[in-house]
Tab-separated table of C-alpha atoms in Angstrom:
chain	number	residue	atom	x	y	z
A	15	UNK	CA	65.236	114.937	107.839
A	16	UNK	CA	65.473	112.507	110.998
A	17	UNK	CA	62.861	109.227	110.786
A	18	UNK	CA	62.028	110.592	114.198
A	19	UNK	CA	60.994	113.970	113.208
A	20	UNK	CA	58.884	112.766	110.299
A	21	UNK	CA	57.130	110.707	112.383
A	22	UNK	CA	56.511	113.864	114.584
A	23	UNK	CA	55.568	115.948	111.675
A	24	UNK	CA	53.068	113.156	110.431
A	25	UNK	CA	51.758	112.514	114.211
A	26	UNK	CA	52.725	108.977	113.589
A	27	UNK	CA	53.004	106.255	115.463
A	28	UNK	CA	56.338	103.945	115.141
A	29	UNK	CA	55.510	100.323	114.819
A	30	UNK	CA	58.616	98.768	113.890
A	31	UNK	CA	62.501	99.390	113.939
A	32	UNK	CA	62.273	101.857	116.509
A	33	UNK	CA	65.715	101.695	117.107
A	34	UNK	CA	66.646	103.481	113.461
A	35	UNK	CA	64.450	106.524	113.884
A	36	UNK	CA	67.664	108.391	114.238
A	37	UNK	CA	68.410	107.495	110.698
A	38	UNK	CA	68.327	110.532	107.891
A	39	UNK	CA	66.462	110.439	104.665
A	40	UNK	CA	66.838	113.332	102.035
A	41	UNK	CA	63.777	112.832	100.382
A	42	UNK	CA	60.247	110.977	99.770
A	43	UNK	CA	57.609	109.687	97.489
A	44	UNK	CA	54.161	109.220	97.998
A	45	UNK	CA	52.067	106.432	95.998
A	46	UNK	CA	49.400	103.501	96.121
A	47	UNK	CA	50.750	102.196	93.344
A	48	UNK	CA	54.056	99.771	93.846
A	49	UNK	CA	54.461	99.294	90.231
A	50	UNK	CA	55.062	103.192	90.175
A	51	UNK	CA	57.417	103.321	92.667
A	52	UNK	CA	59.298	100.945	91.156
A	53	UNK	CA	59.264	102.344	88.033
A	54	UNK	CA	59.720	106.162	88.877
A	55	UNK	CA	61.719	106.396	91.936
A	56	UNK	CA	65.471	107.169	92.683
A	57	UNK	CA	66.982	107.544	95.639
A	58	UNK	CA	64.175	108.035	98.161
A	59	UNK	CA	64.306	107.408	101.470
A	60	UNK	CA	60.817	107.278	103.080
A	61	UNK	CA	57.602	106.059	101.187
A	62	UNK	CA	54.314	107.433	101.896
A	63	UNK	CA	51.197	105.329	100.968
A	64	UNK	CA	47.824	104.028	101.679
A	65	UNK	CA	48.215	100.616	100.287
A	66	UNK	CA	48.909	97.678	102.921
A	67	UNK	CA	50.454	94.285	102.215
A	68	UNK	CA	53.670	92.612	102.337
A	69	UNK	CA	54.676	94.310	98.933
A	70	UNK	CA	55.046	97.702	100.024
A	71	UNK	CA	57.761	96.274	102.313
A	72	UNK	CA	59.483	94.347	99.453
A	73	UNK	CA	58.866	97.423	97.125
A	74	UNK	CA	60.864	99.795	99.896
A	75	UNK	CA	63.460	97.130	100.154
A	76	UNK	CA	64.085	96.808	96.469
A	77	UNK	CA	64.623	100.474	96.567
A	78	UNK	CA	67.152	100.922	99.268
A	79	UNK	CA	64.350	102.699	101.383
A	80	UNK	CA	64.484	103.418	105.015
A	81	UNK	CA	61.253	103.943	106.223
A	82	UNK	CA	57.491	103.472	105.137
A	83	UNK	CA	54.415	105.790	106.670
A	84	UNK	CA	51.040	104.137	106.290
A	85	UNK	CA	48.612	107.263	105.878
A	86	UNK	CA	44.761	106.965	106.567
A	87	UNK	CA	44.687	104.791	109.897
A	88	UNK	CA	46.075	101.598	107.952
A	89	UNK	CA	47.479	98.908	110.497
A	90	UNK	CA	49.853	96.681	108.849
A	91	UNK	CA	49.500	93.124	110.017
A	92	UNK	CA	52.344	91.423	112.269
A	93	UNK	CA	53.709	89.562	109.183
A	94	UNK	CA	54.135	93.053	107.386
A	95	UNK	CA	56.045	94.511	110.354
A	96	UNK	CA	57.983	91.219	110.733
A	97	UNK	CA	59.355	91.794	107.070
A	98	UNK	CA	60.005	95.511	107.896
A	99	UNK	CA	62.033	94.036	111.072
A	100	UNK	CA	64.047	91.782	108.707
A	101	UNK	CA	64.666	94.662	106.340
A	102	UNK	CA	65.839	97.261	108.484
A	103	UNK	CA	62.748	99.481	107.687
A	104	UNK	CA	61.227	101.819	109.824
A	105	UNK	CA	57.399	101.489	109.838
A	106	UNK	CA	54.988	104.487	110.800
A	107	UNK	CA	51.651	104.933	110.928
A	108	UNK	CA	48.997	108.516	110.891
A	109	UNK	CA	45.626	109.085	110.532
A	110	UNK	CA	46.329	111.850	108.437
A	111	UNK	CA	45.302	111.620	104.575
A	112	UNK	CA	47.991	111.021	102.121
A	113	UNK	CA	47.992	114.887	100.900
A	114	UNK	CA	47.861	116.410	104.376
A	115	UNK	CA	50.695	113.880	105.346
A	116	UNK	CA	52.858	114.654	102.080
A	117	UNK	CA	52.083	118.200	102.592
A	118	UNK	CA	52.949	118.531	105.941
A	119	UNK	CA	56.217	116.510	105.577
A	120	UNK	CA	57.082	118.562	102.421
A	121	UNK	CA	56.715	121.987	104.272
A	122	UNK	CA	59.093	120.739	106.857
A	123	UNK	CA	61.838	121.003	104.015
A	124	UNK	CA	61.632	117.271	102.897
A	125	UNK	CA	61.656	116.767	99.064
A	126	UNK	CA	60.838	114.927	96.291
A	127	UNK	CA	63.369	114.684	93.455
A	128	UNK	CA	61.931	116.027	90.233
A	129	UNK	CA	61.556	114.528	87.333
A	130	UNK	CA	64.148	112.202	86.369
B	13	UNK	CA	89.135	79.368	85.948
B	14	UNK	CA	86.376	78.979	88.607
B	15	UNK	CA	82.710	78.502	87.254
B	16	UNK	CA	80.579	81.439	87.625
B	17	UNK	CA	78.302	81.520	90.607
B	18	UNK	CA	74.946	80.410	89.863
B	19	UNK	CA	71.388	80.947	92.166
B	20	UNK	CA	68.410	78.972	91.087
B	21	UNK	CA	65.168	79.987	93.186
B	22	UNK	CA	61.190	78.532	92.301
B	23	UNK	CA	58.904	81.001	92.041
B	24	UNK	CA	55.551	80.252	93.997
B	25	UNK	CA	52.526	81.614	91.297
B	26	UNK	CA	49.913	80.788	93.930
B	27	UNK	CA	51.126	83.488	96.603
B	28	UNK	CA	51.120	86.719	96.012
B	29	UNK	CA	52.764	87.344	99.943
B	30	UNK	CA	55.833	85.768	98.927
B	31	UNK	CA	56.657	87.156	95.797
B	32	UNK	CA	59.876	89.128	95.675
B	33	UNK	CA	61.367	86.707	97.809
B	34	UNK	CA	64.298	85.364	95.332
B	35	UNK	CA	65.047	88.857	94.728
B	36	UNK	CA	65.370	89.739	98.271
B	37	UNK	CA	67.618	86.780	98.581
B	38	UNK	CA	69.936	87.637	95.039
B	39	UNK	CA	70.127	91.271	96.923
B	40	UNK	CA	71.689	89.944	99.766
B	41	UNK	CA	73.975	87.795	98.264
B	42	UNK	CA	75.078	90.312	95.677
B	43	UNK	CA	75.954	92.436	98.492
B	44	UNK	CA	77.653	90.075	100.456
B	45	UNK	CA	79.457	89.633	97.249
B	46	UNK	CA	80.680	93.219	97.037
B	47	UNK	CA	78.757	94.616	94.091
B	48	UNK	CA	78.167	98.121	93.904
B	49	UNK	CA	75.160	99.615	95.330
B	50	UNK	CA	73.382	100.666	92.052
B	51	UNK	CA	73.977	97.513	90.107
B	52	UNK	CA	72.668	95.981	92.916
B	53	UNK	CA	69.801	97.900	92.547
B	54	UNK	CA	68.745	97.428	89.240
B	55	UNK	CA	69.145	93.445	89.490
B	56	UNK	CA	66.857	93.744	92.256
B	57	UNK	CA	63.946	96.047	90.565
B	58	UNK	CA	64.420	94.109	87.272
B	59	UNK	CA	64.057	90.402	89.007
B	60	UNK	CA	61.895	91.528	91.465
B	61	UNK	CA	59.209	92.892	88.463
B	62	UNK	CA	59.789	89.495	86.986
B	63	UNK	CA	58.911	87.779	89.648
B	64	UNK	CA	55.590	89.520	90.470
B	65	UNK	CA	54.900	89.449	87.016
B	66	UNK	CA	54.825	85.491	86.825
B	67	UNK	CA	52.885	85.096	89.991
B	68	UNK	CA	50.138	87.723	88.323
B	69	UNK	CA	50.392	85.866	84.727
B	70	UNK	CA	52.169	82.598	84.732
B	71	UNK	CA	51.302	80.613	88.016
B	72	UNK	CA	55.075	80.783	88.836
B	73	UNK	CA	58.147	79.189	87.677
B	74	UNK	CA	61.709	79.236	88.074
B	75	UNK	CA	64.432	82.066	88.316
B	76	UNK	CA	68.108	81.690	87.661
B	77	UNK	CA	70.874	84.660	88.521
B	78	UNK	CA	74.325	84.096	87.121
B	79	UNK	CA	77.411	85.977	88.480
B	80	UNK	CA	79.900	86.864	86.299
B	81	UNK	CA	83.072	89.392	87.305
B	82	UNK	CA	81.415	91.900	84.561
B	83	UNK	CA	77.823	91.408	84.342
B	84	UNK	CA	74.824	89.688	86.191
B	85	UNK	CA	72.558	87.863	84.120
B	86	UNK	CA	69.010	86.452	85.076
B	87	UNK	CA	66.996	84.170	83.464
B	88	UNK	CA	63.285	84.086	84.127
B	89	UNK	CA	61.281	81.441	83.069
B	90	UNK	CA	57.269	80.568	83.429
B	91	UNK	CA	55.039	78.350	81.606
B	92	UNK	CA	51.942	80.686	81.646
B	93	UNK	CA	49.995	81.681	78.413
B	94	UNK	CA	52.518	83.496	76.634
B	95	UNK	CA	52.592	87.274	75.702
B	96	UNK	CA	50.424	88.087	72.754
B	97	UNK	CA	52.009	91.612	71.293
B	98	UNK	CA	54.958	91.748	72.928
B	99	UNK	CA	55.538	95.338	71.361
B	100	UNK	CA	52.304	96.203	72.726
B	101	UNK	CA	53.382	94.572	76.365
B	102	UNK	CA	56.485	96.914	76.151
B	103	UNK	CA	54.417	100.190	76.014
B	104	UNK	CA	54.480	101.694	79.351
B	105	UNK	CA	50.967	101.787	80.636
B	106	UNK	CA	49.615	98.752	78.821
B	107	UNK	CA	48.466	96.067	81.064
B	108	UNK	CA	46.580	92.812	80.959
B	109	UNK	CA	46.465	92.430	84.914
B	110	UNK	CA	43.144	91.556	86.277
B	111	UNK	CA	41.493	94.681	88.449
B	112	UNK	CA	42.334	92.452	91.487
B	113	UNK	CA	45.943	92.893	90.866
B	114	UNK	CA	45.646	96.966	90.653
B	115	UNK	CA	44.396	96.796	94.291
B	116	UNK	CA	47.335	95.054	95.387
B	117	UNK	CA	49.532	98.072	93.912
B	118	UNK	CA	50.626	96.330	90.702
B	119	UNK	CA	49.497	96.220	87.092
B	120	UNK	CA	50.389	99.543	86.069
B	121	UNK	CA	51.776	98.400	82.992
B	122	UNK	CA	54.898	99.185	83.979
B	123	UNK	CA	56.427	96.106	84.684
B	124	UNK	CA	58.661	95.267	81.684
B	125	UNK	CA	59.261	98.219	80.989
B	126	UNK	CA	60.715	98.932	83.840
B	127	UNK	CA	62.820	95.586	83.495
B	128	UNK	CA	64.336	97.151	80.115
B	129	UNK	CA	65.075	100.490	81.963
B	130	UNK	CA	67.178	98.418	84.883
B	131	UNK	CA	68.977	95.978	82.292
B	132	UNK	CA	71.352	96.404	79.537
B	133	UNK	CA	69.898	93.754	77.723
B	134	UNK	CA	66.578	92.005	77.798
B	135	UNK	CA	65.834	89.433	75.390
B	136	UNK	CA	61.912	88.038	75.695
B	137	UNK	CA	61.441	84.753	74.283
B	138	UNK	CA	57.377	83.855	74.279
B	139	UNK	CA	55.434	81.163	72.794
B	140	UNK	CA	51.271	81.282	73.059
B	141	UNK	CA	50.196	78.151	75.202
B	142	UNK	CA	53.599	77.247	76.086
B	143	UNK	CA	55.545	79.851	78.293
B	144	UNK	CA	57.958	82.523	78.554
B	145	UNK	CA	61.339	83.188	79.335
B	146	UNK	CA	62.768	86.567	79.891
B	147	UNK	CA	67.086	86.710	79.766
B	148	UNK	CA	68.723	89.957	81.445
B	149	UNK	CA	71.913	91.156	81.757
B	150	UNK	CA	72.894	93.669	84.045
B	151	UNK	CA	76.456	95.295	83.231
B	152	UNK	CA	78.944	95.716	86.350
B	153	UNK	CA	80.674	99.127	86.577
């Protein structure tokens, strides 16, 4: 699924790297704990989170993720957006809650990767 | 024979925001050197977890990454409080991180186990009141 489609499904605004929204991602994960993202995620292109700090972008970068979707109307700071631009990670923000955003995106065909 | 490539980084323990900068640099360098993506990712995750730990628990320290043709060696050294019970610290879910760290998305007790999972060897040398040195290797291929 294209990142652009994810933004549409989640009613999200693209805040960084809009030029990269035609990139494809094949799976996603949702978590507010970066520790768990680092420990359990594999090959997921999209991170859906309600946590907003610079380490969200660093975590996504370490995991070779292509996009981060912030839920619950959280707005990333200019510093976070700058970091994302340098890492070439698309940043989006939606007013939706985590459960709703994950549900709609999953229903539209993007899956997790199950248990390792 | 040429000497192996070595990178040295100081880890600023005062600044949670900058934690991970060294890992980002290592990731970029290894990519430029043409290592496989899976190897780069394992090194990056193991080192990033270590960096975060050093900022949470030890007020920073230094990291040294040595690139051999067949493996990457990562040494993380701090002058922090030391790890009281290494066996316990290696258990997934066990954490001594303060609540404030959990609100930043870390401190789930997954750091050390994840460092072990992403490396081929890991040695923890720790002494209470002196500090901790963790040496990890990630094999290439």
